[in-house]
Amino acid sequence: MTTLKSRLQEDLTEAIRARDELRSSTLRLTLAAITKEEVSGKSARELSDDEVQKVIAKEAKKRREAAEAFAQGGRTEQAEREKAEGVVLDAYLPQQLSDEELRAVVAGAVEEAKAAGAEGPRAMGAVMKIVNPQVAGRAEGGRVAATVKQLLAG
């Protein structure tokens, strides 16, 4: 078993013992998503820590989107719960890049792409190929794309 998955299971046991309903239900749902990912496909397999981290990131993103939807619908109680679940999951993800750090990484990639001959909005793909491996797991794709567009445009 991967170390991250076993850590999730240990934390779940601890949350159940502490009667922490929010934490235990969030970890249960996340472990279910991990198990679902493990058994999907032609044969069951064990996920690596990186793959487990991607599943956790996907679950955290679902929580953020649900919180926004609930907030727009005027259901603040559910929105707060979704935000709280997102905070629980964020503890298992690497520290996210700040806007300034992301901007610096993207600026370096834009310069690298310009040196290779790609310029303007058409350079988006080339810049994203350079940036994505550097920020994998530390910045959401939409945030990265928006920053790349902004720096390519201006």
CSV table of N, CA and C in Angstrom, one decimal:
chain,number,residue,atom,x,y,z
A,1,MET,N,0.8,-1.2,0.0
A,1,MET,CA,0.0,0.0,0.0
A,1,MET,C,0.9,1.2,0.0
A,2,THR,N,0.5,2.2,-0.8
A,2,THR,CA,1.2,3.5,-0.8
A,2,THR,C,1.2,4.2,0.5
A,3,THR,N,2.2,5.0,0.8
A,3,THR,CA,2.3,5.6,2.0
A,3,THR,C,1.2,6.7,2.2
A,4,LEU,N,0.9,7.4,1.1
A,4,LEU,CA,-0.2,8.4,1.3
A,4,LEU,C,-1.5,7.8,1.5
A,5,LYS,N,-1.8,6.7,0.9
A,5,LYS,CA,-3.1,6.0,1.1
A,5,LYS,C,-3.2,5.4,2.5
A,6,SER,N,-2.1,4.8,3.0
A,6,SER,CA,-2.1,4.3,4.4
A,6,SER,C,-2.2,5.5,5.4
A,7,ARG,N,-1.6,6.6,5.1
A,7,ARG,CA,-1.8,7.8,5.9
A,7,ARG,C,-3.2,8.2,6.0
A,8,LEU,N,-3.9,8.2,4.8
A,8,LEU,CA,-5.3,8.6,4.8
A,8,LEU,C,-6.1,7.6,5.7
A,9,GLN,N,-5.8,6.3,5.6
A,9,GLN,CA,-6.6,5.3,6.3
A,9,GLN,C,-6.3,5.4,7.8
A,10,GLU,N,-5.1,5.7,8.2
A,10,GLU,CA,-4.8,5.9,9.6
A,10,GLU,C,-5.5,7.2,10.2
A,11,ASP,N,-5.5,8.2,9.3
A,11,ASP,CA,-6.2,9.5,9.8
A,11,ASP,C,-7.7,9.3,9.9
A,12,LEU,N,-8.2,8.4,9.0
A,12,LEU,CA,-9.6,8.1,9.1
A,12,LEU,C,-9.9,7.4,10.4
A,13,THR,N,-9.1,6.4,10.7
A,13,THR,CA,-9.3,5.7,12.0
A,13,THR,C,-9.3,6.6,13.2
A,14,GLU,N,-8.3,7.5,13.1
A,14,GLU,CA,-8.2,8.5,14.2
A,14,GLU,C,-9.4,9.5,14.3
A,15,ALA,N,-9.9,9.9,13.1
A,15,ALA,CA,-11.0,10.8,13.1
A,15,ALA,C,-12.3,10.1,13.6
A,16,ILE,N,-12.4,8.8,13.3
A,16,ILE,CA,-13.6,8.0,13.8
A,16,ILE,C,-13.5,7.9,15.3
A,17,ARG,N,-12.3,7.6,15.8
A,17,ARG,CA,-12.2,7.5,17.3
A,17,ARG,C,-12.4,8.8,18.0
A,18,ALA,N,-12.1,9.9,17.3
A,18,ALA,CA,-12.3,11.3,17.9
A,18,ALA,C,-13.7,11.8,17.6
A,19,ARG,N,-14.5,11.0,16.9
A,19,ARG,CA,-15.9,11.3,16.5
A,19,ARG,C,-15.9,12.6,15.8
A,20,ASP,N,-15.0,12.8,14.9
A,20,ASP,CA,-14.9,14.0,14.0
A,20,ASP,C,-15.6,13.6,12.7
A,21,GLU,N,-16.9,14.0,12.7
A,21,GLU,CA,-17.8,13.6,11.6
A,21,GLU,C,-17.3,14.1,10.2
A,22,LEU,N,-17.0,15.4,10.2
A,22,LEU,CA,-16.6,16.1,8.9
A,22,LEU,C,-15.4,15.4,8.4
A,23,ARG,N,-14.4,15.3,9.2
A,23,ARG,CA,-13.1,14.7,8.7
A,23,ARG,C,-13.3,13.2,8.3
A,24,SER,N,-14.0,12.4,9.1
A,24,SER,CA,-14.2,11.0,8.8
A,24,SER,C,-14.9,10.8,7.5
A,25,SER,N,-16.0,11.6,7.3
A,25,SER,CA,-16.8,11.4,6.1
A,25,SER,C,-16.0,11.9,4.8
A,26,THR,N,-15.2,13.0,5.0
A,26,THR,CA,-14.4,13.4,3.9
A,26,THR,C,-13.3,12.4,3.5
A,27,LEU,N,-12.7,11.8,4.5
A,27,LEU,CA,-11.6,10.8,4.2
A,27,LEU,C,-12.3,9.5,3.7
A,28,ARG,N,-13.4,9.2,4.1
A,28,ARG,CA,-14.1,8.0,3.6
A,28,ARG,C,-14.4,8.2,2.1
A,29,LEU,N,-15.0,9.3,1.7
A,29,LEU,CA,-15.3,9.6,0.3
A,29,LEU,C,-14.0,9.6,-0.5
A,30,THR,N,-12.9,10.2,0.0
A,30,THR,CA,-11.7,10.2,-0.7
A,30,THR,C,-11.1,8.8,-0.9
A,31,LEU,N,-11.1,8.0,0.1
A,31,LEU,CA,-10.6,6.6,0.0
A,31,LEU,C,-11.5,5.8,-1.0
A,32,ALA,N,-12.8,6.1,-1.0
A,32,ALA,CA,-13.7,5.4,-1.9
A,32,ALA,C,-13.3,5.8,-3.4
A,33,ALA,N,-13.0,7.1,-3.6
A,33,ALA,CA,-12.6,7.5,-4.9
A,33,ALA,C,-11.3,6.9,-5.3
A,34,ILE,N,-10.4,6.7,-4.4
A,34,ILE,CA,-9.1,6.1,-4.7
A,34,ILE,C,-9.3,4.6,-5.0
A,35,THR,N,-10.1,3.9,-4.3
A,35,THR,CA,-10.4,2.5,-4.5
A,35,THR,C,-11.1,2.4,-5.9
A,36,LYS,N,-12.0,3.3,-6.2
A,36,LYS,CA,-12.7,3.3,-7.5
A,36,LYS,C,-11.7,3.4,-8.6
A,37,GLU,N,-10.7,4.3,-8.5
A,37,GLU,CA,-9.7,4.5,-9.5
A,37,GLU,C,-8.8,3.2,-9.6
A,38,GLU,N,-8.5,2.6,-8.5
A,38,GLU,CA,-7.7,1.4,-8.5
A,38,GLU,C,-8.4,0.2,-9.2
A,39,VAL,N,-9.7,0.1,-9.1
A,39,VAL,CA,-10.4,-1.0,-9.8
A,39,VAL,C,-10.9,-0.7,-11.2
A,40,SER,N,-10.8,0.6,-11.6
A,40,SER,CA,-11.3,0.9,-12.9
A,40,SER,C,-10.2,0.4,-14.0
A,41,GLY,N,-10.7,0.2,-15.1
A,41,GLY,CA,-9.8,-0.4,-16.2
A,41,GLY,C,-10.0,-1.9,-16.3
A,42,LYS,N,-9.1,-2.5,-17.0
A,42,LYS,CA,-9.2,-3.9,-17.3
A,42,LYS,C,-8.8,-4.8,-16.1
A,43,SER,N,-7.8,-4.3,-15.3
A,43,SER,CA,-7.4,-5.1,-14.1
A,43,SER,C,-7.2,-4.1,-12.9
A,44,ALA,N,-7.4,-4.7,-11.7
A,44,ALA,CA,-7.2,-3.9,-10.5
A,44,ALA,C,-5.7,-3.7,-10.3
A,45,ARG,N,-5.3,-2.5,-9.8
A,45,ARG,CA,-3.9,-2.2,-9.5
A,45,ARG,C,-3.8,-1.3,-8.3
A,46,GLU,N,-2.6,-1.2,-7.8
A,46,GLU,CA,-2.2,-0.3,-6.7
A,46,GLU,C,-1.8,1.0,-7.3
A,47,LEU,N,-2.4,2.1,-6.8
A,47,LEU,CA,-2.0,3.4,-7.2
A,47,LEU,C,-0.7,3.9,-6.5
A,48,SER,N,0.1,4.6,-7.3
A,48,SER,CA,1.3,5.2,-6.7
A,48,SER,C,0.9,6.4,-5.9
A,49,ASP,N,1.8,7.0,-5.1
A,49,ASP,CA,1.5,8.2,-4.3
A,49,ASP,C,1.1,9.3,-5.2
A,50,ASP,N,1.8,9.5,-6.4
A,50,ASP,CA,1.5,10.5,-7.3
A,50,ASP,C,0.0,10.4,-7.8
A,51,GLU,N,-0.4,9.2,-8.1
A,51,GLU,CA,-1.7,8.9,-8.6
A,51,GLU,C,-2.7,9.2,-7.5
A,52,VAL,N,-2.4,8.8,-6.3
A,52,VAL,CA,-3.3,9.0,-5.1
A,52,VAL,C,-3.4,10.6,-4.9
A,53,GLN,N,-2.3,11.3,-5.1
A,53,GLN,CA,-2.4,12.7,-4.9
A,53,GLN,C,-3.2,13.4,-6.0
A,54,LYS,N,-3.2,12.8,-7.2
A,54,LYS,CA,-4.1,13.4,-8.3
A,54,LYS,C,-5.6,13.1,-8.0
A,55,VAL,N,-5.9,12.0,-7.4
A,55,VAL,CA,-7.3,11.7,-7.0
A,55,VAL,C,-7.7,12.7,-5.9
A,56,ILE,N,-6.8,12.9,-4.9
A,56,ILE,CA,-7.1,13.8,-3.8
A,56,ILE,C,-7.3,15.3,-4.4
A,57,ALA,N,-6.5,15.7,-5.4
A,57,ALA,CA,-6.6,17.0,-6.0
A,57,ALA,C,-7.9,17.1,-6.7
A,58,LYS,N,-8.3,16.0,-7.4
A,58,LYS,CA,-9.6,16.0,-8.1
A,58,LYS,C,-10.8,16.2,-7.1
A,59,GLU,N,-10.7,15.4,-6.0
A,59,GLU,CA,-11.7,15.5,-5.0
A,59,GLU,C,-11.8,16.9,-4.4
A,60,ALA,N,-10.6,17.5,-4.1
A,60,ALA,CA,-10.6,18.9,-3.6
A,60,ALA,C,-11.2,19.9,-4.5
A,61,LYS,N,-10.9,19.7,-5.8
A,61,LYS,CA,-11.5,20.6,-6.8
A,61,LYS,C,-13.0,20.5,-6.9
A,62,LYS,N,-13.5,19.2,-6.7
A,62,LYS,CA,-15.0,19.0,-6.7
A,62,LYS,C,-15.6,19.8,-5.5
A,63,ARG,N,-14.9,19.8,-4.4
A,63,ARG,CA,-15.4,20.5,-3.2
A,63,ARG,C,-15.4,22.0,-3.4
A,64,ARG,N,-14.4,22.5,-4.1
A,64,ARG,CA,-14.4,24.0,-4.3
A,64,ARG,C,-15.5,24.4,-5.3
A,65,GLU,N,-15.7,23.6,-6.3
A,65,GLU,CA,-16.7,23.9,-7.3
A,65,GLU,C,-18.1,23.7,-6.7
A,66,ALA,N,-18.3,22.7,-5.8
A,66,ALA,CA,-19.6,22.5,-5.2
A,66,ALA,C,-19.9,23.7,-4.2
A,67,ALA,N,-18.8,24.2,-3.5
A,67,ALA,CA,-19.0,25.3,-2.6
A,67,ALA,C,-19.4,26.5,-3.3
A,68,GLU,N,-18.8,26.8,-4.5
A,68,GLU,CA,-19.2,27.9,-5.3
A,68,GLU,C,-20.7,27.8,-5.8
A,69,ALA,N,-21.1,26.6,-6.2
A,69,ALA,CA,-22.4,26.4,-6.7
A,69,ALA,C,-23.4,26.6,-5.5
A,70,PHE,N,-23.1,26.0,-4.4
A,70,PHE,CA,-24.0,26.2,-3.2
A,70,PHE,C,-24.1,27.7,-2.8
A,71,ALA,N,-23.0,28.4,-2.8
A,71,ALA,CA,-23.0,29.8,-2.5
A,71,ALA,C,-23.8,30.6,-3.5
A,72,GLN,N,-23.7,30.3,-4.7
A,72,GLN,CA,-24.5,31.0,-5.7
A,72,GLN,C,-26.0,30.7,-5.6
A,73,GLY,N,-26.3,29.5,-5.1
A,73,GLY,CA,-27.7,29.1,-4.9
A,73,GLY,C,-28.3,29.6,-3.6
A,74,GLY,N,-27.5,30.2,-2.8
A,74,GLY,CA,-27.9,30.8,-1.5
A,74,GLY,C,-28.0,29.7,-0.4
A,75,ARG,N,-27.3,28.6,-0.6
A,75,ARG,CA,-27.2,27.6,0.4
A,75,ARG,C,-25.9,27.6,1.1
A,76,THR,N,-25.8,28.6,2.0
A,76,THR,CA,-24.5,28.9,2.6
A,76,THR,C,-24.0,27.8,3.6
A,77,GLU,N,-25.0,27.1,4.2
A,77,GLU,CA,-24.6,26.0,5.1
A,77,GLU,C,-23.8,24.9,4.4
A,78,GLN,N,-24.4,24.5,3.2
A,78,GLN,CA,-23.7,23.5,2.4
A,78,GLN,C,-22.4,24.0,1.8
A,79,ALA,N,-22.4,25.2,1.5
A,79,ALA,CA,-21.2,25.8,0.9
A,79,ALA,C,-20.1,25.8,1.9
A,80,GLU,N,-20.4,26.1,3.2
A,80,GLU,CA,-19.4,26.1,4.3
A,80,GLU,C,-18.9,24.7,4.5
A,81,ARG,N,-19.8,23.7,4.4
A,81,ARG,CA,-19.4,22.3,4.6
A,81,ARG,C,-18.4,21.9,3.5
A,82,GLU,N,-18.7,22.2,2.3
A,82,GLU,CA,-17.9,21.9,1.2
A,82,GLU,C,-16.5,22.5,1.3
A,83,LYS,N,-16.5,23.8,1.7
A,83,LYS,CA,-15.2,24.5,1.9
A,83,LYS,C,-14.4,23.8,3.0
A,84,ALA,N,-15.1,23.4,4.1
A,84,ALA,CA,-14.4,22.7,5.2
A,84,ALA,C,-13.8,21.4,4.7
A,85,GLU,N,-14.6,20.6,3.9
A,85,GLU,CA,-14.1,19.4,3.4
A,85,GLU,C,-12.8,19.6,2.5
A,86,GLY,N,-12.9,20.7,1.7
A,86,GLY,CA,-11.7,21.1,0.9
A,86,GLY,C,-10.5,21.4,1.7
A,87,VAL,N,-10.7,22.0,2.9
A,87,VAL,CA,-9.6,22.3,3.8
A,87,VAL,C,-8.9,21.0,4.3
A,88,VAL,N,-9.8,20.0,4.6
A,88,VAL,CA,-9.3,18.7,5.1
A,88,VAL,C,-8.5,18.1,4.0
A,89,LEU,N,-8.9,18.1,2.8
A,89,LEU,CA,-8.2,17.5,1.7
A,89,LEU,C,-6.9,18.2,1.3
A,90,ASP,N,-6.9,19.6,1.5
A,90,ASP,CA,-5.7,20.4,1.2
A,90,ASP,C,-4.5,20.0,2.0
A,91,ALA,N,-4.8,19.4,3.2
A,91,ALA,CA,-3.7,19.0,4.1
A,91,ALA,C,-2.9,17.9,3.5
A,92,TYR,N,-3.5,17.2,2.6
A,92,TYR,CA,-2.8,16.0,1.9
A,92,TYR,C,-2.1,16.4,0.6
A,93,LEU,N,-2.3,17.6,0.2
A,93,LEU,CA,-1.7,18.1,-1.1
A,93,LEU,C,-0.5,18.9,-0.9
A,94,PRO,N,0.4,19.0,-1.9
A,94,PRO,CA,1.5,19.9,-1.7
A,94,PRO,C,1.1,21.3,-1.6
A,95,GLN,N,1.9,22.2,-1.0
A,95,GLN,CA,1.6,23.6,-0.9
A,95,GLN,C,1.4,24.2,-2.3
A,96,GLN,N,0.3,24.9,-2.5
A,96,GLN,CA,0.0,25.5,-3.7
A,96,GLN,C,0.9,26.8,-3.9
A,97,LEU,N,1.2,27.0,-5.2
A,97,LEU,CA,2.0,28.2,-5.5
A,97,LEU,C,1.2,29.5,-5.3
A,98,SER,N,1.9,30.5,-4.9
A,98,SER,CA,1.2,31.8,-4.8
A,98,SER,C,1.1,32.4,-6.2
A,99,ASP,N,0.3,33.4,-6.3
A,99,ASP,CA,0.2,34.0,-7.7
A,99,ASP,C,1.5,34.6,-8.2
A,100,GLU,N,2.3,35.1,-7.2
A,100,GLU,CA,3.7,35.7,-7.6
A,100,GLU,C,4.6,34.5,-8.1
A,101,GLU,N,4.6,33.4,-7.4
A,101,GLU,CA,5.5,32.3,-7.7
A,101,GLU,C,5.1,31.7,-9.1
A,102,LEU,N,3.8,31.6,-9.3
A,102,LEU,CA,3.3,31.0,-10.5
A,102,LEU,C,3.6,32.0,-11.7
A,103,ARG,N,3.5,33.3,-11.4
A,103,ARG,CA,3.8,34.3,-12.5
A,103,ARG,C,5.2,34.2,-12.9
A,104,ALA,N,6.1,34.0,-11.9
A,104,ALA,CA,7.6,33.9,-12.1
A,104,ALA,C,7.9,32.7,-13.0
A,105,VAL,N,7.3,31.5,-12.7
A,105,VAL,CA,7.5,30.3,-13.4
A,105,VAL,C,7.0,30.5,-14.8
A,106,VAL,N,5.8,31.0,-15.0
A,106,VAL,CA,5.3,31.2,-16.3
A,106,VAL,C,6.1,32.2,-17.1
A,107,ALA,N,6.6,33.3,-16.5
A,107,ALA,CA,7.4,34.3,-17.2
A,107,ALA,C,8.7,33.7,-17.7
A,108,GLY,N,9.3,32.8,-17.0
A,108,GLY,CA,10.5,32.1,-17.4
A,108,GLY,C,10.1,31.2,-18.6
A,109,ALA,N,9.0,30.5,-18.6
A,109,ALA,CA,8.6,29.6,-19.7
A,109,ALA,C,8.3,30.4,-20.9
A,110,VAL,N,7.7,31.6,-20.8
A,110,VAL,CA,7.4,32.5,-21.9
A,110,VAL,C,8.7,32.9,-22.6
A,111,GLU,N,9.7,33.3,-21.8
A,111,GLU,CA,11.0,33.7,-22.4
A,111,GLU,C,11.6,32.5,-23.1
A,112,GLU,N,11.5,31.3,-22.5
A,112,GLU,CA,12.1,30.1,-23.1
A,112,GLU,C,11.4,29.8,-24.4
A,113,ALA,N,10.1,29.9,-24.5
A,113,ALA,CA,9.3,29.7,-25.7
A,113,ALA,C,9.7,30.7,-26.8
A,114,LYS,N,9.8,32.0,-26.3
A,114,LYS,CA,10.2,33.0,-27.3
A,114,LYS,C,11.6,32.8,-27.9
A,115,ALA,N,12.5,32.3,-27.1
A,115,ALA,CA,13.8,31.9,-27.5
A,115,ALA,C,13.8,30.8,-28.6
A,116,ALA,N,12.8,29.9,-28.4
A,116,ALA,CA,12.6,28.8,-29.4
A,116,ALA,C,11.8,29.2,-30.6
A,117,GLY,N,11.4,30.5,-30.6
A,117,GLY,CA,10.7,31.0,-31.8
A,117,GLY,C,9.2,31.1,-31.7
A,118,ALA,N,8.6,30.7,-30.6
A,118,ALA,CA,7.1,30.8,-30.5
A,118,ALA,C,6.8,32.2,-29.9
A,119,GLU,N,5.8,32.9,-30.5
A,119,GLU,CA,5.4,34.2,-30.0
A,119,GLU,C,3.9,34.4,-30.1
A,120,GLY,N,3.4,35.3,-29.3
A,120,GLY,CA,2.0,35.6,-29.4
A,120,GLY,C,1.1,34.5,-28.8
A,121,PRO,N,-0.2,34.7,-29.0
A,121,PRO,CA,-1.2,33.7,-28.5
A,121,PRO,C,-1.0,32.3,-29.0
A,122,ARG,N,-0.4,32.1,-30.1
A,122,ARG,CA,-0.2,30.8,-30.7
A,122,ARG,C,0.9,30.0,-29.9
A,123,ALA,N,1.7,30.7,-29.1
A,123,ALA,CA,2.7,30.1,-28.3
A,123,ALA,C,2.1,29.4,-27.0
A,124,MET,N,0.8,29.5,-26.8
A,124,MET,CA,0.2,29.0,-25.6
A,124,MET,C,0.6,27.5,-25.4
A,125,GLY,N,0.5,26.7,-26.4
A,125,GLY,CA,0.8,25.2,-26.2
A,125,GLY,C,2.2,25.0,-25.9
A,126,ALA,N,3.1,25.7,-26.5
A,126,ALA,CA,4.5,25.6,-26.2
A,126,ALA,C,4.8,26.0,-24.8
A,127,VAL,N,4.3,27.1,-24.3
A,127,VAL,CA,4.5,27.5,-23.0
A,127,VAL,C,3.9,26.6,-21.9
A,128,MET,N,2.7,26.1,-22.2
A,128,MET,CA,2.1,25.1,-21.3
A,128,MET,C,2.9,23.8,-21.2
A,129,LYS,N,3.5,23.4,-22.3
A,129,LYS,CA,4.3,22.2,-22.2
A,129,LYS,C,5.5,22.4,-21.3
A,130,ILE,N,6.0,23.6,-21.3
A,130,ILE,CA,7.2,23.9,-20.4
A,130,ILE,C,6.8,24.1,-19.0
A,131,VAL,N,5.6,24.7,-18.7
A,131,VAL,CA,5.2,25.1,-17.4
A,131,VAL,C,4.6,23.9,-16.6
A,132,ASN,N,3.8,23.1,-17.3
A,132,ASN,CA,3.0,22.0,-16.6
A,132,ASN,C,3.9,21.1,-15.8
A,133,PRO,N,5.0,20.6,-16.3
A,133,PRO,CA,5.8,19.7,-15.4
A,133,PRO,C,6.4,20.4,-14.2
A,134,GLN,N,6.7,21.7,-14.3
A,134,GLN,CA,7.2,22.5,-13.2
A,134,GLN,C,6.2,22.7,-12.1
A,135,VAL,N,4.9,22.9,-12.5
A,135,VAL,CA,3.9,23.2,-11.5
A,135,VAL,C,3.0,22.1,-11.2
A,136,ALA,N,3.2,20.9,-11.7
A,136,ALA,CA,2.3,19.8,-11.5
A,136,ALA,C,2.0,19.5,-10.0
A,137,GLY,N,0.7,19.6,-9.7
A,137,GLY,CA,0.2,19.3,-8.4
A,137,GLY,C,0.3,20.6,-7.5
A,138,ARG,N,0.9,21.6,-7.9
A,138,ARG,CA,1.1,22.8,-7.1
A,138,ARG,C,0.3,24.0,-7.6
A,139,ALA,N,-0.4,23.8,-8.7
A,139,ALA,CA,-1.2,24.9,-9.3
A,139,ALA,C,-2.3,24.3,-10.2
A,140,GLU,N,-3.5,24.8,-10.1
A,140,GLU,CA,-4.6,24.2,-10.9
A,140,GLU,C,-4.4,24.6,-12.3
A,141,GLY,N,-4.8,23.8,-13.2
A,141,GLY,CA,-4.6,24.0,-14.6
A,141,GLY,C,-5.2,25.3,-15.2
A,142,GLY,N,-6.4,25.6,-14.7
A,142,GLY,CA,-7.1,26.8,-15.1
A,142,GLY,C,-6.4,28.1,-14.7
A,143,ARG,N,-5.8,28.0,-13.5
A,143,ARG,CA,-5.0,29.2,-13.0
A,143,ARG,C,-3.8,29.4,-13.9
A,144,VAL,N,-3.1,28.2,-14.2
A,144,VAL,CA,-1.9,28.3,-15.0
A,144,VAL,C,-2.2,28.8,-16.4
A,145,ALA,N,-3.3,28.3,-17.0
A,145,ALA,CA,-3.7,28.8,-18.4
A,145,ALA,C,-4.0,30.3,-18.4
A,146,ALA,N,-4.7,30.7,-17.4
A,146,ALA,CA,-5.1,32.1,-17.3
A,146,ALA,C,-3.8,33.0,-17.2
A,147,THR,N,-2.8,32.6,-16.4
A,147,THR,CA,-1.6,33.3,-16.2
A,147,THR,C,-0.8,33.3,-17.5
A,148,VAL,N,-0.8,32.2,-18.2
A,148,VAL,CA,0.0,32.1,-19.5
A,148,VAL,C,-0.7,33.1,-20.5
A,149,LYS,N,-2.0,33.0,-20.6
A,149,LYS,CA,-2.7,33.9,-21.5
A,149,LYS,C,-2.4,35.4,-21.2
A,150,GLN,N,-2.4,35.7,-20.0
A,150,GLN,CA,-2.2,37.1,-19.5
A,150,GLN,C,-0.8,37.5,-19.9
A,151,LEU,N,0.2,36.7,-19.7
A,151,LEU,CA,1.6,37.1,-20.0
A,151,LEU,C,1.8,37.1,-21.5
A,152,LEU,N,1.2,36.2,-22.2
A,152,LEU,CA,1.4,36.2,-23.7
A,152,LEU,C,0.7,37.4,-24.3
A,153,ALA,N,-0.4,37.8,-23.8
A,153,ALA,CA,-1.2,39.0,-24.3
A,153,ALA,C,-0.5,40.3,-24.1
A,154,GLY,N,0.1,40.4,-22.9
A,154,GLY,CA,0.7,41.7,-22.5
A,154,GLY,C,2.1,41.5,-22.1
